[in-house]
Each structure stands twice: as C-alpha cells, then as structure tokens.
Amino acid sequence: MAQSTFFRLSATDGAARCGELTTPHGIVRTPAFMPVGTQATVKGMRPEEVRACGTDIVLANTYHLMLRPGAERIAALGGLHRFMNWPYPILTDSGGFQVMSLAQLRKVAPAGVTFRSHLDGSLVELTPERAVEIQALLGADIAMQLDECTKLPAAHADLERAMRLSLAWAERSKRAFVGAKDGRALFGIVQGGDDAGLRRESARALVDLAFDGYAIGGLAVGEPQEVMLRLVEETTALLPAGKPRYLMGVGTPEDILAAVARDMFDCVMPTRNGRHGVAFTRYGRINLKNARHVDDPRPLDPDAANGAYSRAYLHHLVKANEMLGAILLSQANICYYQALMQGIRAAIAAGEFEDFRRGTLAEWERGDIAPMSAEGRAGAQGAAP
Amino acid sequence: MAQSTFFRLSATDGAARCGELTTPHGIVRTPAFMPVGTQATVKGMRPEEVRACGTDIVLANTYHLMLRPGAERIAALGGLHRFMNWPYPILTDSGGFQVMSLAQLRKVAPAGVTFRSHLDGSLVELTPERAVEIQALLGADIAMQLDECTKLPAAHADLERAMRLSLAWAERSKRAFVGAKDGRALFGIVQGGDDAGLRRESARALVDLAFDGYAIGGLAVGEPQEVMLRLVEETTALLPAGKPRYLMGVGTPEDILAAVARDMFDCVMPTRNGRHGVAFTRYGRINLKNARHVDDPRPLDPDAANGAYSRAYLHHLVKANEMLGAILLSQANICYYQALMQGIRAAIAAGEFEDFRRGTLAEWERGDIAPMSAEGRAGAQGAAP
C-alpha cells in the first residue's frame, strides 16, 4: 500500500497535528477517538447512534471475536462490517492484550501463544500469522501485529524478552500481511514497558520494517500520567512524521488532551462509565448515582443531544438499574469524547490548540455547579461528585 | 368528563370493534396494546423507538413510581410525561396488583392497604383516595381505581370478600376523582376471580357507578385460555358498549387475538421476552439462543424494521449477553405487537376480522422455516425452536 494515500497531514500546531486516514470504508479524521466494540457491538449503543456522535472508526477485539462467533463464521456472513451493521472504518487489535489479561493457562513461545479460552476452556493457538489471517477474515481496515504486552511493574529482563519477541512477531506479521487486500493497513506496536531504552530500540526496529502506522502499546495500565507521557514522547520522537501514531488504550479525556500529538486513541471508558452512572461533560465527570441529582430538572449539559432528559430522570434510571440509563449515558459519553476530538481538530487546524487546551482544562477545573433549588437555596460550587 | 368525547366507536365486526380514545395527550386507536413502562421507561427502549413502532399509549406502574422516585417529586419535575420524555397518552395502574405481588407484610383493611416497600422496608399506606391522588400527581391520562387482586386458585369466600372490598374502593375512587383535570379518565376494575357470579355482580355494580371505562382484572394469571375467555365473555356482556374495555395484563399474541372484542391490553411479555432472547414474529416465536441461528444470514423477518441485523448477529449478541441484543429484540417485539394491533384494527374496519384471525393463526401455525445452508442442506420445516 502506498503510504501517501493512507495518511495525509493537513495541519500542525506545535507537536499537535491533524489530518486524515483513508481506508476502504471511508475517511478517519485525526486525532481520532475509537469507541471500543469488543464483541462486535459498542456496548449499549446502536451503530447509527455511534455514528451520529461523530465517530469515524470503531475498534473491535480479535481475541473475543475469534473465540465467539469465530473469524471464519464472520467472514462467511460477509465480514465484520456487515455483521455488526457498521459500514465505516474498523480497526482490530491483534488479540495479544486480551490473551495476557483474560485467557487461562497461556504459554508464550517463539512460535506464538497458546491459551485456554475463557469461554469454554478449549485450547487455542495464536501466532503472528494467524492474527493477521483472522483480521483479514474479519475485514479490518486497520490491523495490528501480534505483540506481547507485559504488565507493569516488571523486571528489565522480562520487558526486554517481551519486546524482542514482539519485534520478531512484527516481522512475521509484516510478511504475512504482504498481498493483503489493497487499501488495508497494518500497524506495528512499540513495546518495552517503562524502560525508555527498550522503547527506543523497539521503535527504531519497527520503523525499519516500514509499517503503515505505529502504535504505542503497554501504557495507560496504571502508571502515573507523567510517566506515560514521558515514555510516549521518547517513542514518538523516533517515529516518522508521515505515519499515524496510535496510543493504545488511552484513555481519560485528560490523558487524550495531554497526549494529543498522537493521532489515534481508543478506550472503553466512555461506555463503561456510562453503564456505571458516570457522565463525562465539559465541566468534568458527573456521577448520576449521587443523591444531589434527585430533584434536578436540568439536562446533563444544556447543549447536549440528550437534553430531553433531566438529571433527576437519569438519576432515577441509574438507581433503578434500568437499561435506558446505561443507554443514554453511554451515548452522552461517546458524544462528549467525539465533541472533544472535534474541538481538538478544529483548534489544531486554526493554530489555536494551546488556547483550546487551556480553555478545556479551565472548564473541567470549574466543575459541575449544583442547581438553585425551588426554595432558593444558594447554588453551591459542585466538587467532583 | 363527558363520555362521548372520550371513546368513539368507528366500526364493529361481530364482537370485535375498533375506535379511538381521546386523551389530553392525544388519540389512542383501539384495539390498543400498551407497552409497560414500569419504572417510567419501557425497558431497553428509547421513547422515540416505542413511538416509532406504532405505540399510542404506554402503561406506568403507580406502585413502583410512588416508592421511587415518588409521585410528589415527579409532579414537581413537571409530571410523568415530561419526566420520561413521552408526550403521548399514559395509563397508570393503581398499585393494587404490585402491592399484592411485590410488597412485604401487606395488611388489607377496609381503609386501604399498608405494606413494607420492597426497596427499603419502609411502611407505606395506600388508600383508594391516595391512589387517585398519586395518579393525578403523575398526570396520567387514564387512571385506575385501587382494587384487591386475588391470586388463583382461591376460596369463594376470599374471592367474594376481595370483590366487595374492591367495589367499596371503586366508589371511594370515583368520589376522589371528582374535579380531576378535564379530559382525564378513571376506570373501574371488575374482580371476582374465576367465579362468574361474582364477576357479574362486580360488573353490574361498577356500571352503576358510571366509570369512563371498565377493566377486567385478575385474569391471565396462569389459568387456561378457555377459562379466561369464558370469564371475559361473561363480564363483557354486562358492560356498556359505549365505554372502552380493558383486559389487564393480557398477554400473548394468541390471547390478544382471541380476546380482541376488548379494546385495550397491556403486557410485559414483548420486552421481557426480548431481554431473554425470544422474538415474536408473524411465523411465531423464535428463540435466538438456539444454535440453529449461528450461521443464519437472514433477518428475523425480511419485512422487519431491524432487517439490517442477521439472525446470526442476534444469536451472537444474545449468547454474549450484549445489551444490544435486548435492545433490538425488545424493539422487534413491540413492533410486532403493534403491527398485529394495526392489522386487527384494519381488518375490523374492513369487516374482515375473521379472515385476518384465520390468516394470522395459519402463519403462526406454519412456524419459522430454517434456511438452506451454504452446503445445500434441505431447508427443514422449523418447529418452535
């Protein structure tokens, strides 16, 4: 695949940049946030709702889909886009991260990883070549190499072994991907844990292999934000400017804003928090379980798409454990994330990203403000609920 | 309220009839099916989806809403229509049925019923007057009298006592309702269990009280369909033709079709079954959990609104316990019920109800047909899955 037709930068503003990816299923505006559709559905949302929030691309999980319903089955049904009724771009991960976090009795060997399915205990082998094959069967617009993601903290020797194994798998993935359907992209994944030297070595070697894009894996797993950002900066400096950079599993709105010199992000946070009664808004997080919302007639945000519903009603739905609470808050959160990304892109294009960043931080800092009650009780400054 | 402006019959066909109810929040075409929004939400559905299926009116539960979030609170927030973002007609039950089935330590006395909340154990009193007041606070277009619903089987003496108590409560409800906001309606409820004599007495006495409509309560609680239909017929014969008749808690598509000489029905079945992976279709019930759907590329029904989703995908969602499975099947089921009601209304208007009934039964009887597999395996006649 010609590199120039996949990623086009349209503006830069300091380290931040905006542009677009061209995939077989359409354009992805960057910086992009990818909602996570683990089991071929963004939890609690219809695909048309995901799209209407301003989503260009979703992520789906190879590990889950290879086990159920199976990659060959999805291919026979016309591919993942048709299966999940999402005719727009899809990125699939390689399965490596979930093998490490969900599977039982996994055994990592140079050939690949064998593990027992968390669903039925059956023995499964995942090799770099099979991961590429599965992602081709699914029909992913962007595929990821198989990697070994090490939990932190870890000994240097373990980090080094996993990084080198991931590099060897990167090369095999690249080879297996040759001849893939025109227009599909394959990304390499930088590993190395929290060791900057290992990360630099990983990045350099991957760049030599000439992937269509580069992901930074194994971060946002609990380390402090400044540690994550330092490692991301170290790595990014070595990656070619003309290729997209994907910071995997990131993250909170705060992390995305801080790390926005990268082009792609994904996280389960907006939908998971939505299912647990927490809304992201431009004035920070709002926990709808909190009793202070019980009589509040205001919507989450007067400008929000779900202005038809009061906080009192959302509180009621969350307390009553009604599906509609999870549905409405998942949508509100995905919409908030995508509005944030749109704000970021517009600010970069206008050369005003630093103003945007400060303004956004100031709104988060201000926090949510409690309403005046009917009795005229003074509106108290609301801390994080 | 003038009776003639509330209910207008437009056609009859044998015992079946169609018409419309005029309420403060709009028209209800009859025979009508009312989806159940127990806790101010039809489970798993957005109100605009409920409406788009062809729903004119929903039912909400006084018992649940009085306990959480509270009737006074909903009134202060602008009423139930605004609270749940459903600006169309709402019928509320009186709370009697749930007090009997959900509350703990209930004590029935002539004055009313006292019980402990199933949520927090608090002691609550519900009288006929309070039930009318709560329904006014909610803003129900159609309110129901408080009644005592007896579980079957029951001794004659118990049925008689409960029926007479319900009658006394009917009279007090009627008195409490005087002066209600113009255009709202109050229904009496025929009780008497499975004793035809008691039911006749109940019906005659309620008619003397001149309610806006009459409900038949305490049926569809497990008795055979022919027993239910016989008691419904006995009762209906005594009710004035110019008032709407509401068969509470009914039911399956089969029950509705058999009992269609009544004008109003409600049931949790379409949404509850949807959450459990069962779809109602014109070829009968389809259990999406069944493995025979795993490779089936067909939609539930080629004419259905959710034709974008294959049975294979619905099967996957149900097996993976994904919310979208419950969302899509709840919608498919409400849409099926409302399409059935629309078919019934059109057939009555055209004087062809008997043909419609036979045709519908024949389609249910035919059942779902398994697809031809890719390997050319002959499509087998599908029994109920």
Short mmCIF file of N, CA and C in Angstrom, two decimals, chain A residues 278-333:
data_model
loop_
_atom_site.label_atom_id
_atom_site.label_comp_id
_atom_site.label_asym_id
_atom_site.label_seq_id
_atom_site.Cartn_x
_atom_site.Cartn_y
_atom_site.Cartn_z
N VAL A 278 -21.80 7.21 35.37
CA VAL A 278 -20.92 8.38 35.36
C VAL A 278 -20.91 9.00 33.96
N ALA A 279 -21.15 10.31 33.93
CA ALA A 279 -21.15 11.05 32.66
C ALA A 279 -19.90 11.92 32.58
N PHE A 280 -19.31 11.97 31.38
CA PHE A 280 -18.27 12.95 31.09
C PHE A 280 -18.94 14.18 30.48
N THR A 281 -18.62 15.36 31.01
CA THR A 281 -19.17 16.58 30.44
C THR A 281 -18.06 17.61 30.34
N ARG A 282 -18.37 18.73 29.70
CA ARG A 282 -17.30 19.74 29.60
C ARG A 282 -16.98 20.35 30.95
N TYR A 283 -17.82 20.13 31.94
CA TYR A 283 -17.48 20.58 33.29
C TYR A 283 -17.08 19.39 34.16
N GLY A 284 -16.50 18.40 33.54
CA GLY A 284 -15.95 17.28 34.29
C GLY A 284 -16.93 16.13 34.45
N ARG A 285 -16.56 15.16 35.27
CA ARG A 285 -17.38 13.97 35.48
C ARG A 285 -18.56 14.28 36.37
N ILE A 286 -19.69 13.67 36.07
CA ILE A 286 -20.87 13.80 36.92
C ILE A 286 -21.33 12.39 37.27
N ASN A 287 -21.40 12.10 38.56
CA ASN A 287 -21.86 10.78 39.00
C ASN A 287 -23.36 10.85 39.26
N LEU A 288 -24.13 10.27 38.33
CA LEU A 288 -25.59 10.36 38.42
C LEU A 288 -26.16 9.55 39.57
N LYS A 289 -25.36 8.68 40.16
CA LYS A 289 -25.85 7.94 41.34
C LYS A 289 -26.00 8.87 42.55
N ASN A 290 -25.28 9.99 42.50
CA ASN A 290 -25.28 10.90 43.65
C ASN A 290 -26.67 11.49 43.91
N ALA A 291 -27.07 11.50 45.19
CA ALA A 291 -28.42 11.93 45.55
C ALA A 291 -28.67 13.40 45.24
N ARG A 292 -27.62 14.19 45.01
CA ARG A 292 -27.87 15.61 44.75
C ARG A 292 -28.61 15.84 43.43
N HIS A 293 -28.68 14.80 42.58
CA HIS A 293 -29.37 14.96 41.30
C HIS A 293 -30.86 14.64 41.38
N VAL A 294 -31.33 14.16 42.53
CA VAL A 294 -32.66 13.54 42.58
C VAL A 294 -33.79 14.49 42.20
N ASP A 295 -33.61 15.78 42.42
CA ASP A 295 -34.65 16.75 42.08
C ASP A 295 -34.22 17.74 40.99
N ASP A 296 -33.12 17.43 40.32
CA ASP A 296 -32.52 18.41 39.41
C ASP A 296 -33.17 18.33 38.02
N PRO A 297 -33.89 19.38 37.62
CA PRO A 297 -34.59 19.32 36.34
C PRO A 297 -33.68 19.59 35.14
N ARG A 298 -32.41 19.95 35.38
CA ARG A 298 -31.55 20.32 34.24
C ARG A 298 -31.04 19.08 33.49
N PRO A 299 -30.80 19.23 32.20
CA PRO A 299 -30.11 18.14 31.48
C PRO A 299 -28.65 18.11 31.88
N LEU A 300 -27.95 17.05 31.50
CA LEU A 300 -26.51 16.95 31.79
C LEU A 300 -25.80 18.21 31.35
N ASP A 301 -26.06 18.62 30.15
CA ASP A 301 -25.45 19.81 29.57
C ASP A 301 -26.53 20.42 28.70
N PRO A 302 -26.82 21.70 28.87
CA PRO A 302 -27.90 22.30 28.06
C PRO A 302 -27.69 22.11 26.56
N ASP A 303 -26.45 21.94 26.14
CA ASP A 303 -26.19 21.78 24.70
C ASP A 303 -26.17 20.32 24.26
N ALA A 304 -26.33 19.41 25.22
CA ALA A 304 -26.13 18.00 24.88
C ALA A 304 -27.30 17.45 24.07
N ALA A 305 -27.01 16.39 23.33
CA ALA A 305 -28.02 15.78 22.47
C ALA A 305 -29.16 15.19 23.30
N ASN A 306 -28.90 14.84 24.55
CA ASN A 306 -29.93 14.20 25.36
C ASN A 306 -30.60 15.20 26.30
N GLY A 307 -30.74 16.43 25.84
CA GLY A 307 -31.35 17.47 26.66
C GLY A 307 -32.79 17.19 27.03
N ALA A 308 -33.41 16.21 26.37
CA ALA A 308 -34.80 15.87 26.68
C ALA A 308 -34.91 15.19 28.04
N TYR A 309 -33.79 14.76 28.63
CA TYR A 309 -33.83 14.01 29.89
C TYR A 309 -33.17 14.81 31.00
N SER A 310 -33.87 14.93 32.11
CA SER A 310 -33.34 15.67 33.26
C SER A 310 -32.33 14.81 34.01
N ARG A 311 -31.50 15.48 34.79
CA ARG A 311 -30.60 14.74 35.68
C ARG A 311 -31.41 13.92 36.69
N ALA A 312 -32.54 14.46 37.11
CA ALA A 312 -33.40 13.71 38.03
C ALA A 312 -33.83 12.38 37.40
N TYR A 313 -34.17 12.41 36.12
CA TYR A 313 -34.60 11.18 35.44
C TYR A 313 -33.42 10.23 35.27
N LEU A 314 -32.26 10.76 34.87
CA LEU A 314 -31.07 9.91 34.72
C LEU A 314 -30.71 9.28 36.06
N HIS A 315 -30.78 10.08 37.14
CA HIS A 315 -30.53 9.54 38.49
C HIS A 315 -31.50 8.40 38.78
N HIS A 316 -32.77 8.62 38.49
CA HIS A 316 -33.78 7.59 38.72
C HIS A 316 -33.45 6.31 37.94
N LEU A 317 -33.11 6.46 36.66
CA LEU A 317 -32.81 5.28 35.84
C LEU A 317 -31.61 4.53 36.39
N VAL A 318 -30.58 5.26 36.80
CA VAL A 318 -29.38 4.62 37.32
C VAL A 318 -29.69 3.90 38.63
N LYS A 319 -30.42 4.57 39.54
CA LYS A 319 -30.77 3.95 40.81
C LYS A 319 -31.66 2.72 40.61
N ALA A 320 -32.55 2.80 39.63
CA ALA A 320 -33.48 1.70 39.38
C ALA A 320 -32.85 0.62 38.50
N ASN A 321 -31.58 0.83 38.14
CA ASN A 321 -30.85 -0.16 37.32
C ASN A 321 -31.56 -0.42 35.99
N GLU A 322 -32.10 0.63 35.39
CA GLU A 322 -32.80 0.49 34.11
C GLU A 322 -31.82 0.60 32.95
N MET A 323 -32.00 -0.25 31.94
CA MET A 323 -31.12 -0.23 30.77
C MET A 323 -31.02 1.16 30.14
N LEU A 324 -32.14 1.89 30.15
CA LEU A 324 -32.12 3.19 29.47
C LEU A 324 -31.10 4.14 30.08
N GLY A 325 -30.81 3.99 31.38
CA GLY A 325 -29.77 4.82 31.99
C GLY A 325 -28.42 4.56 31.34
N ALA A 326 -28.06 3.29 31.20
CA ALA A 326 -26.80 2.92 30.55
C ALA A 326 -26.79 3.36 29.09
N ILE A 327 -27.92 3.22 28.43
CA ILE A 327 -28.02 3.60 27.01
C ILE A 327 -27.77 5.10 26.85
N LEU A 328 -28.49 5.90 27.63
CA LEU A 328 -28.38 7.36 27.47
C LEU A 328 -27.01 7.88 27.89
N LEU A 329 -26.45 7.32 28.97
CA LEU A 329 -25.15 7.82 29.43
C LEU A 329 -24.01 7.33 28.54
N SER A 330 -24.10 6.13 28.00
CA SER A 330 -23.08 5.68 27.04
C SER A 330 -23.07 6.61 25.83
N GLN A 331 -24.27 6.93 25.35
CA GLN A 331 -24.34 7.83 24.21
C GLN A 331 -23.80 9.22 24.56
N ALA A 332 -24.21 9.73 25.72
CA ALA A 332 -23.74 11.07 26.12
C ALA A 332 -22.21 11.09 26.20
N ASN A 333 -21.62 10.00 26.70
CA ASN A 333 -20.17 9.96 26.86
C ASN A 333 -19.44 9.85 25.53
#
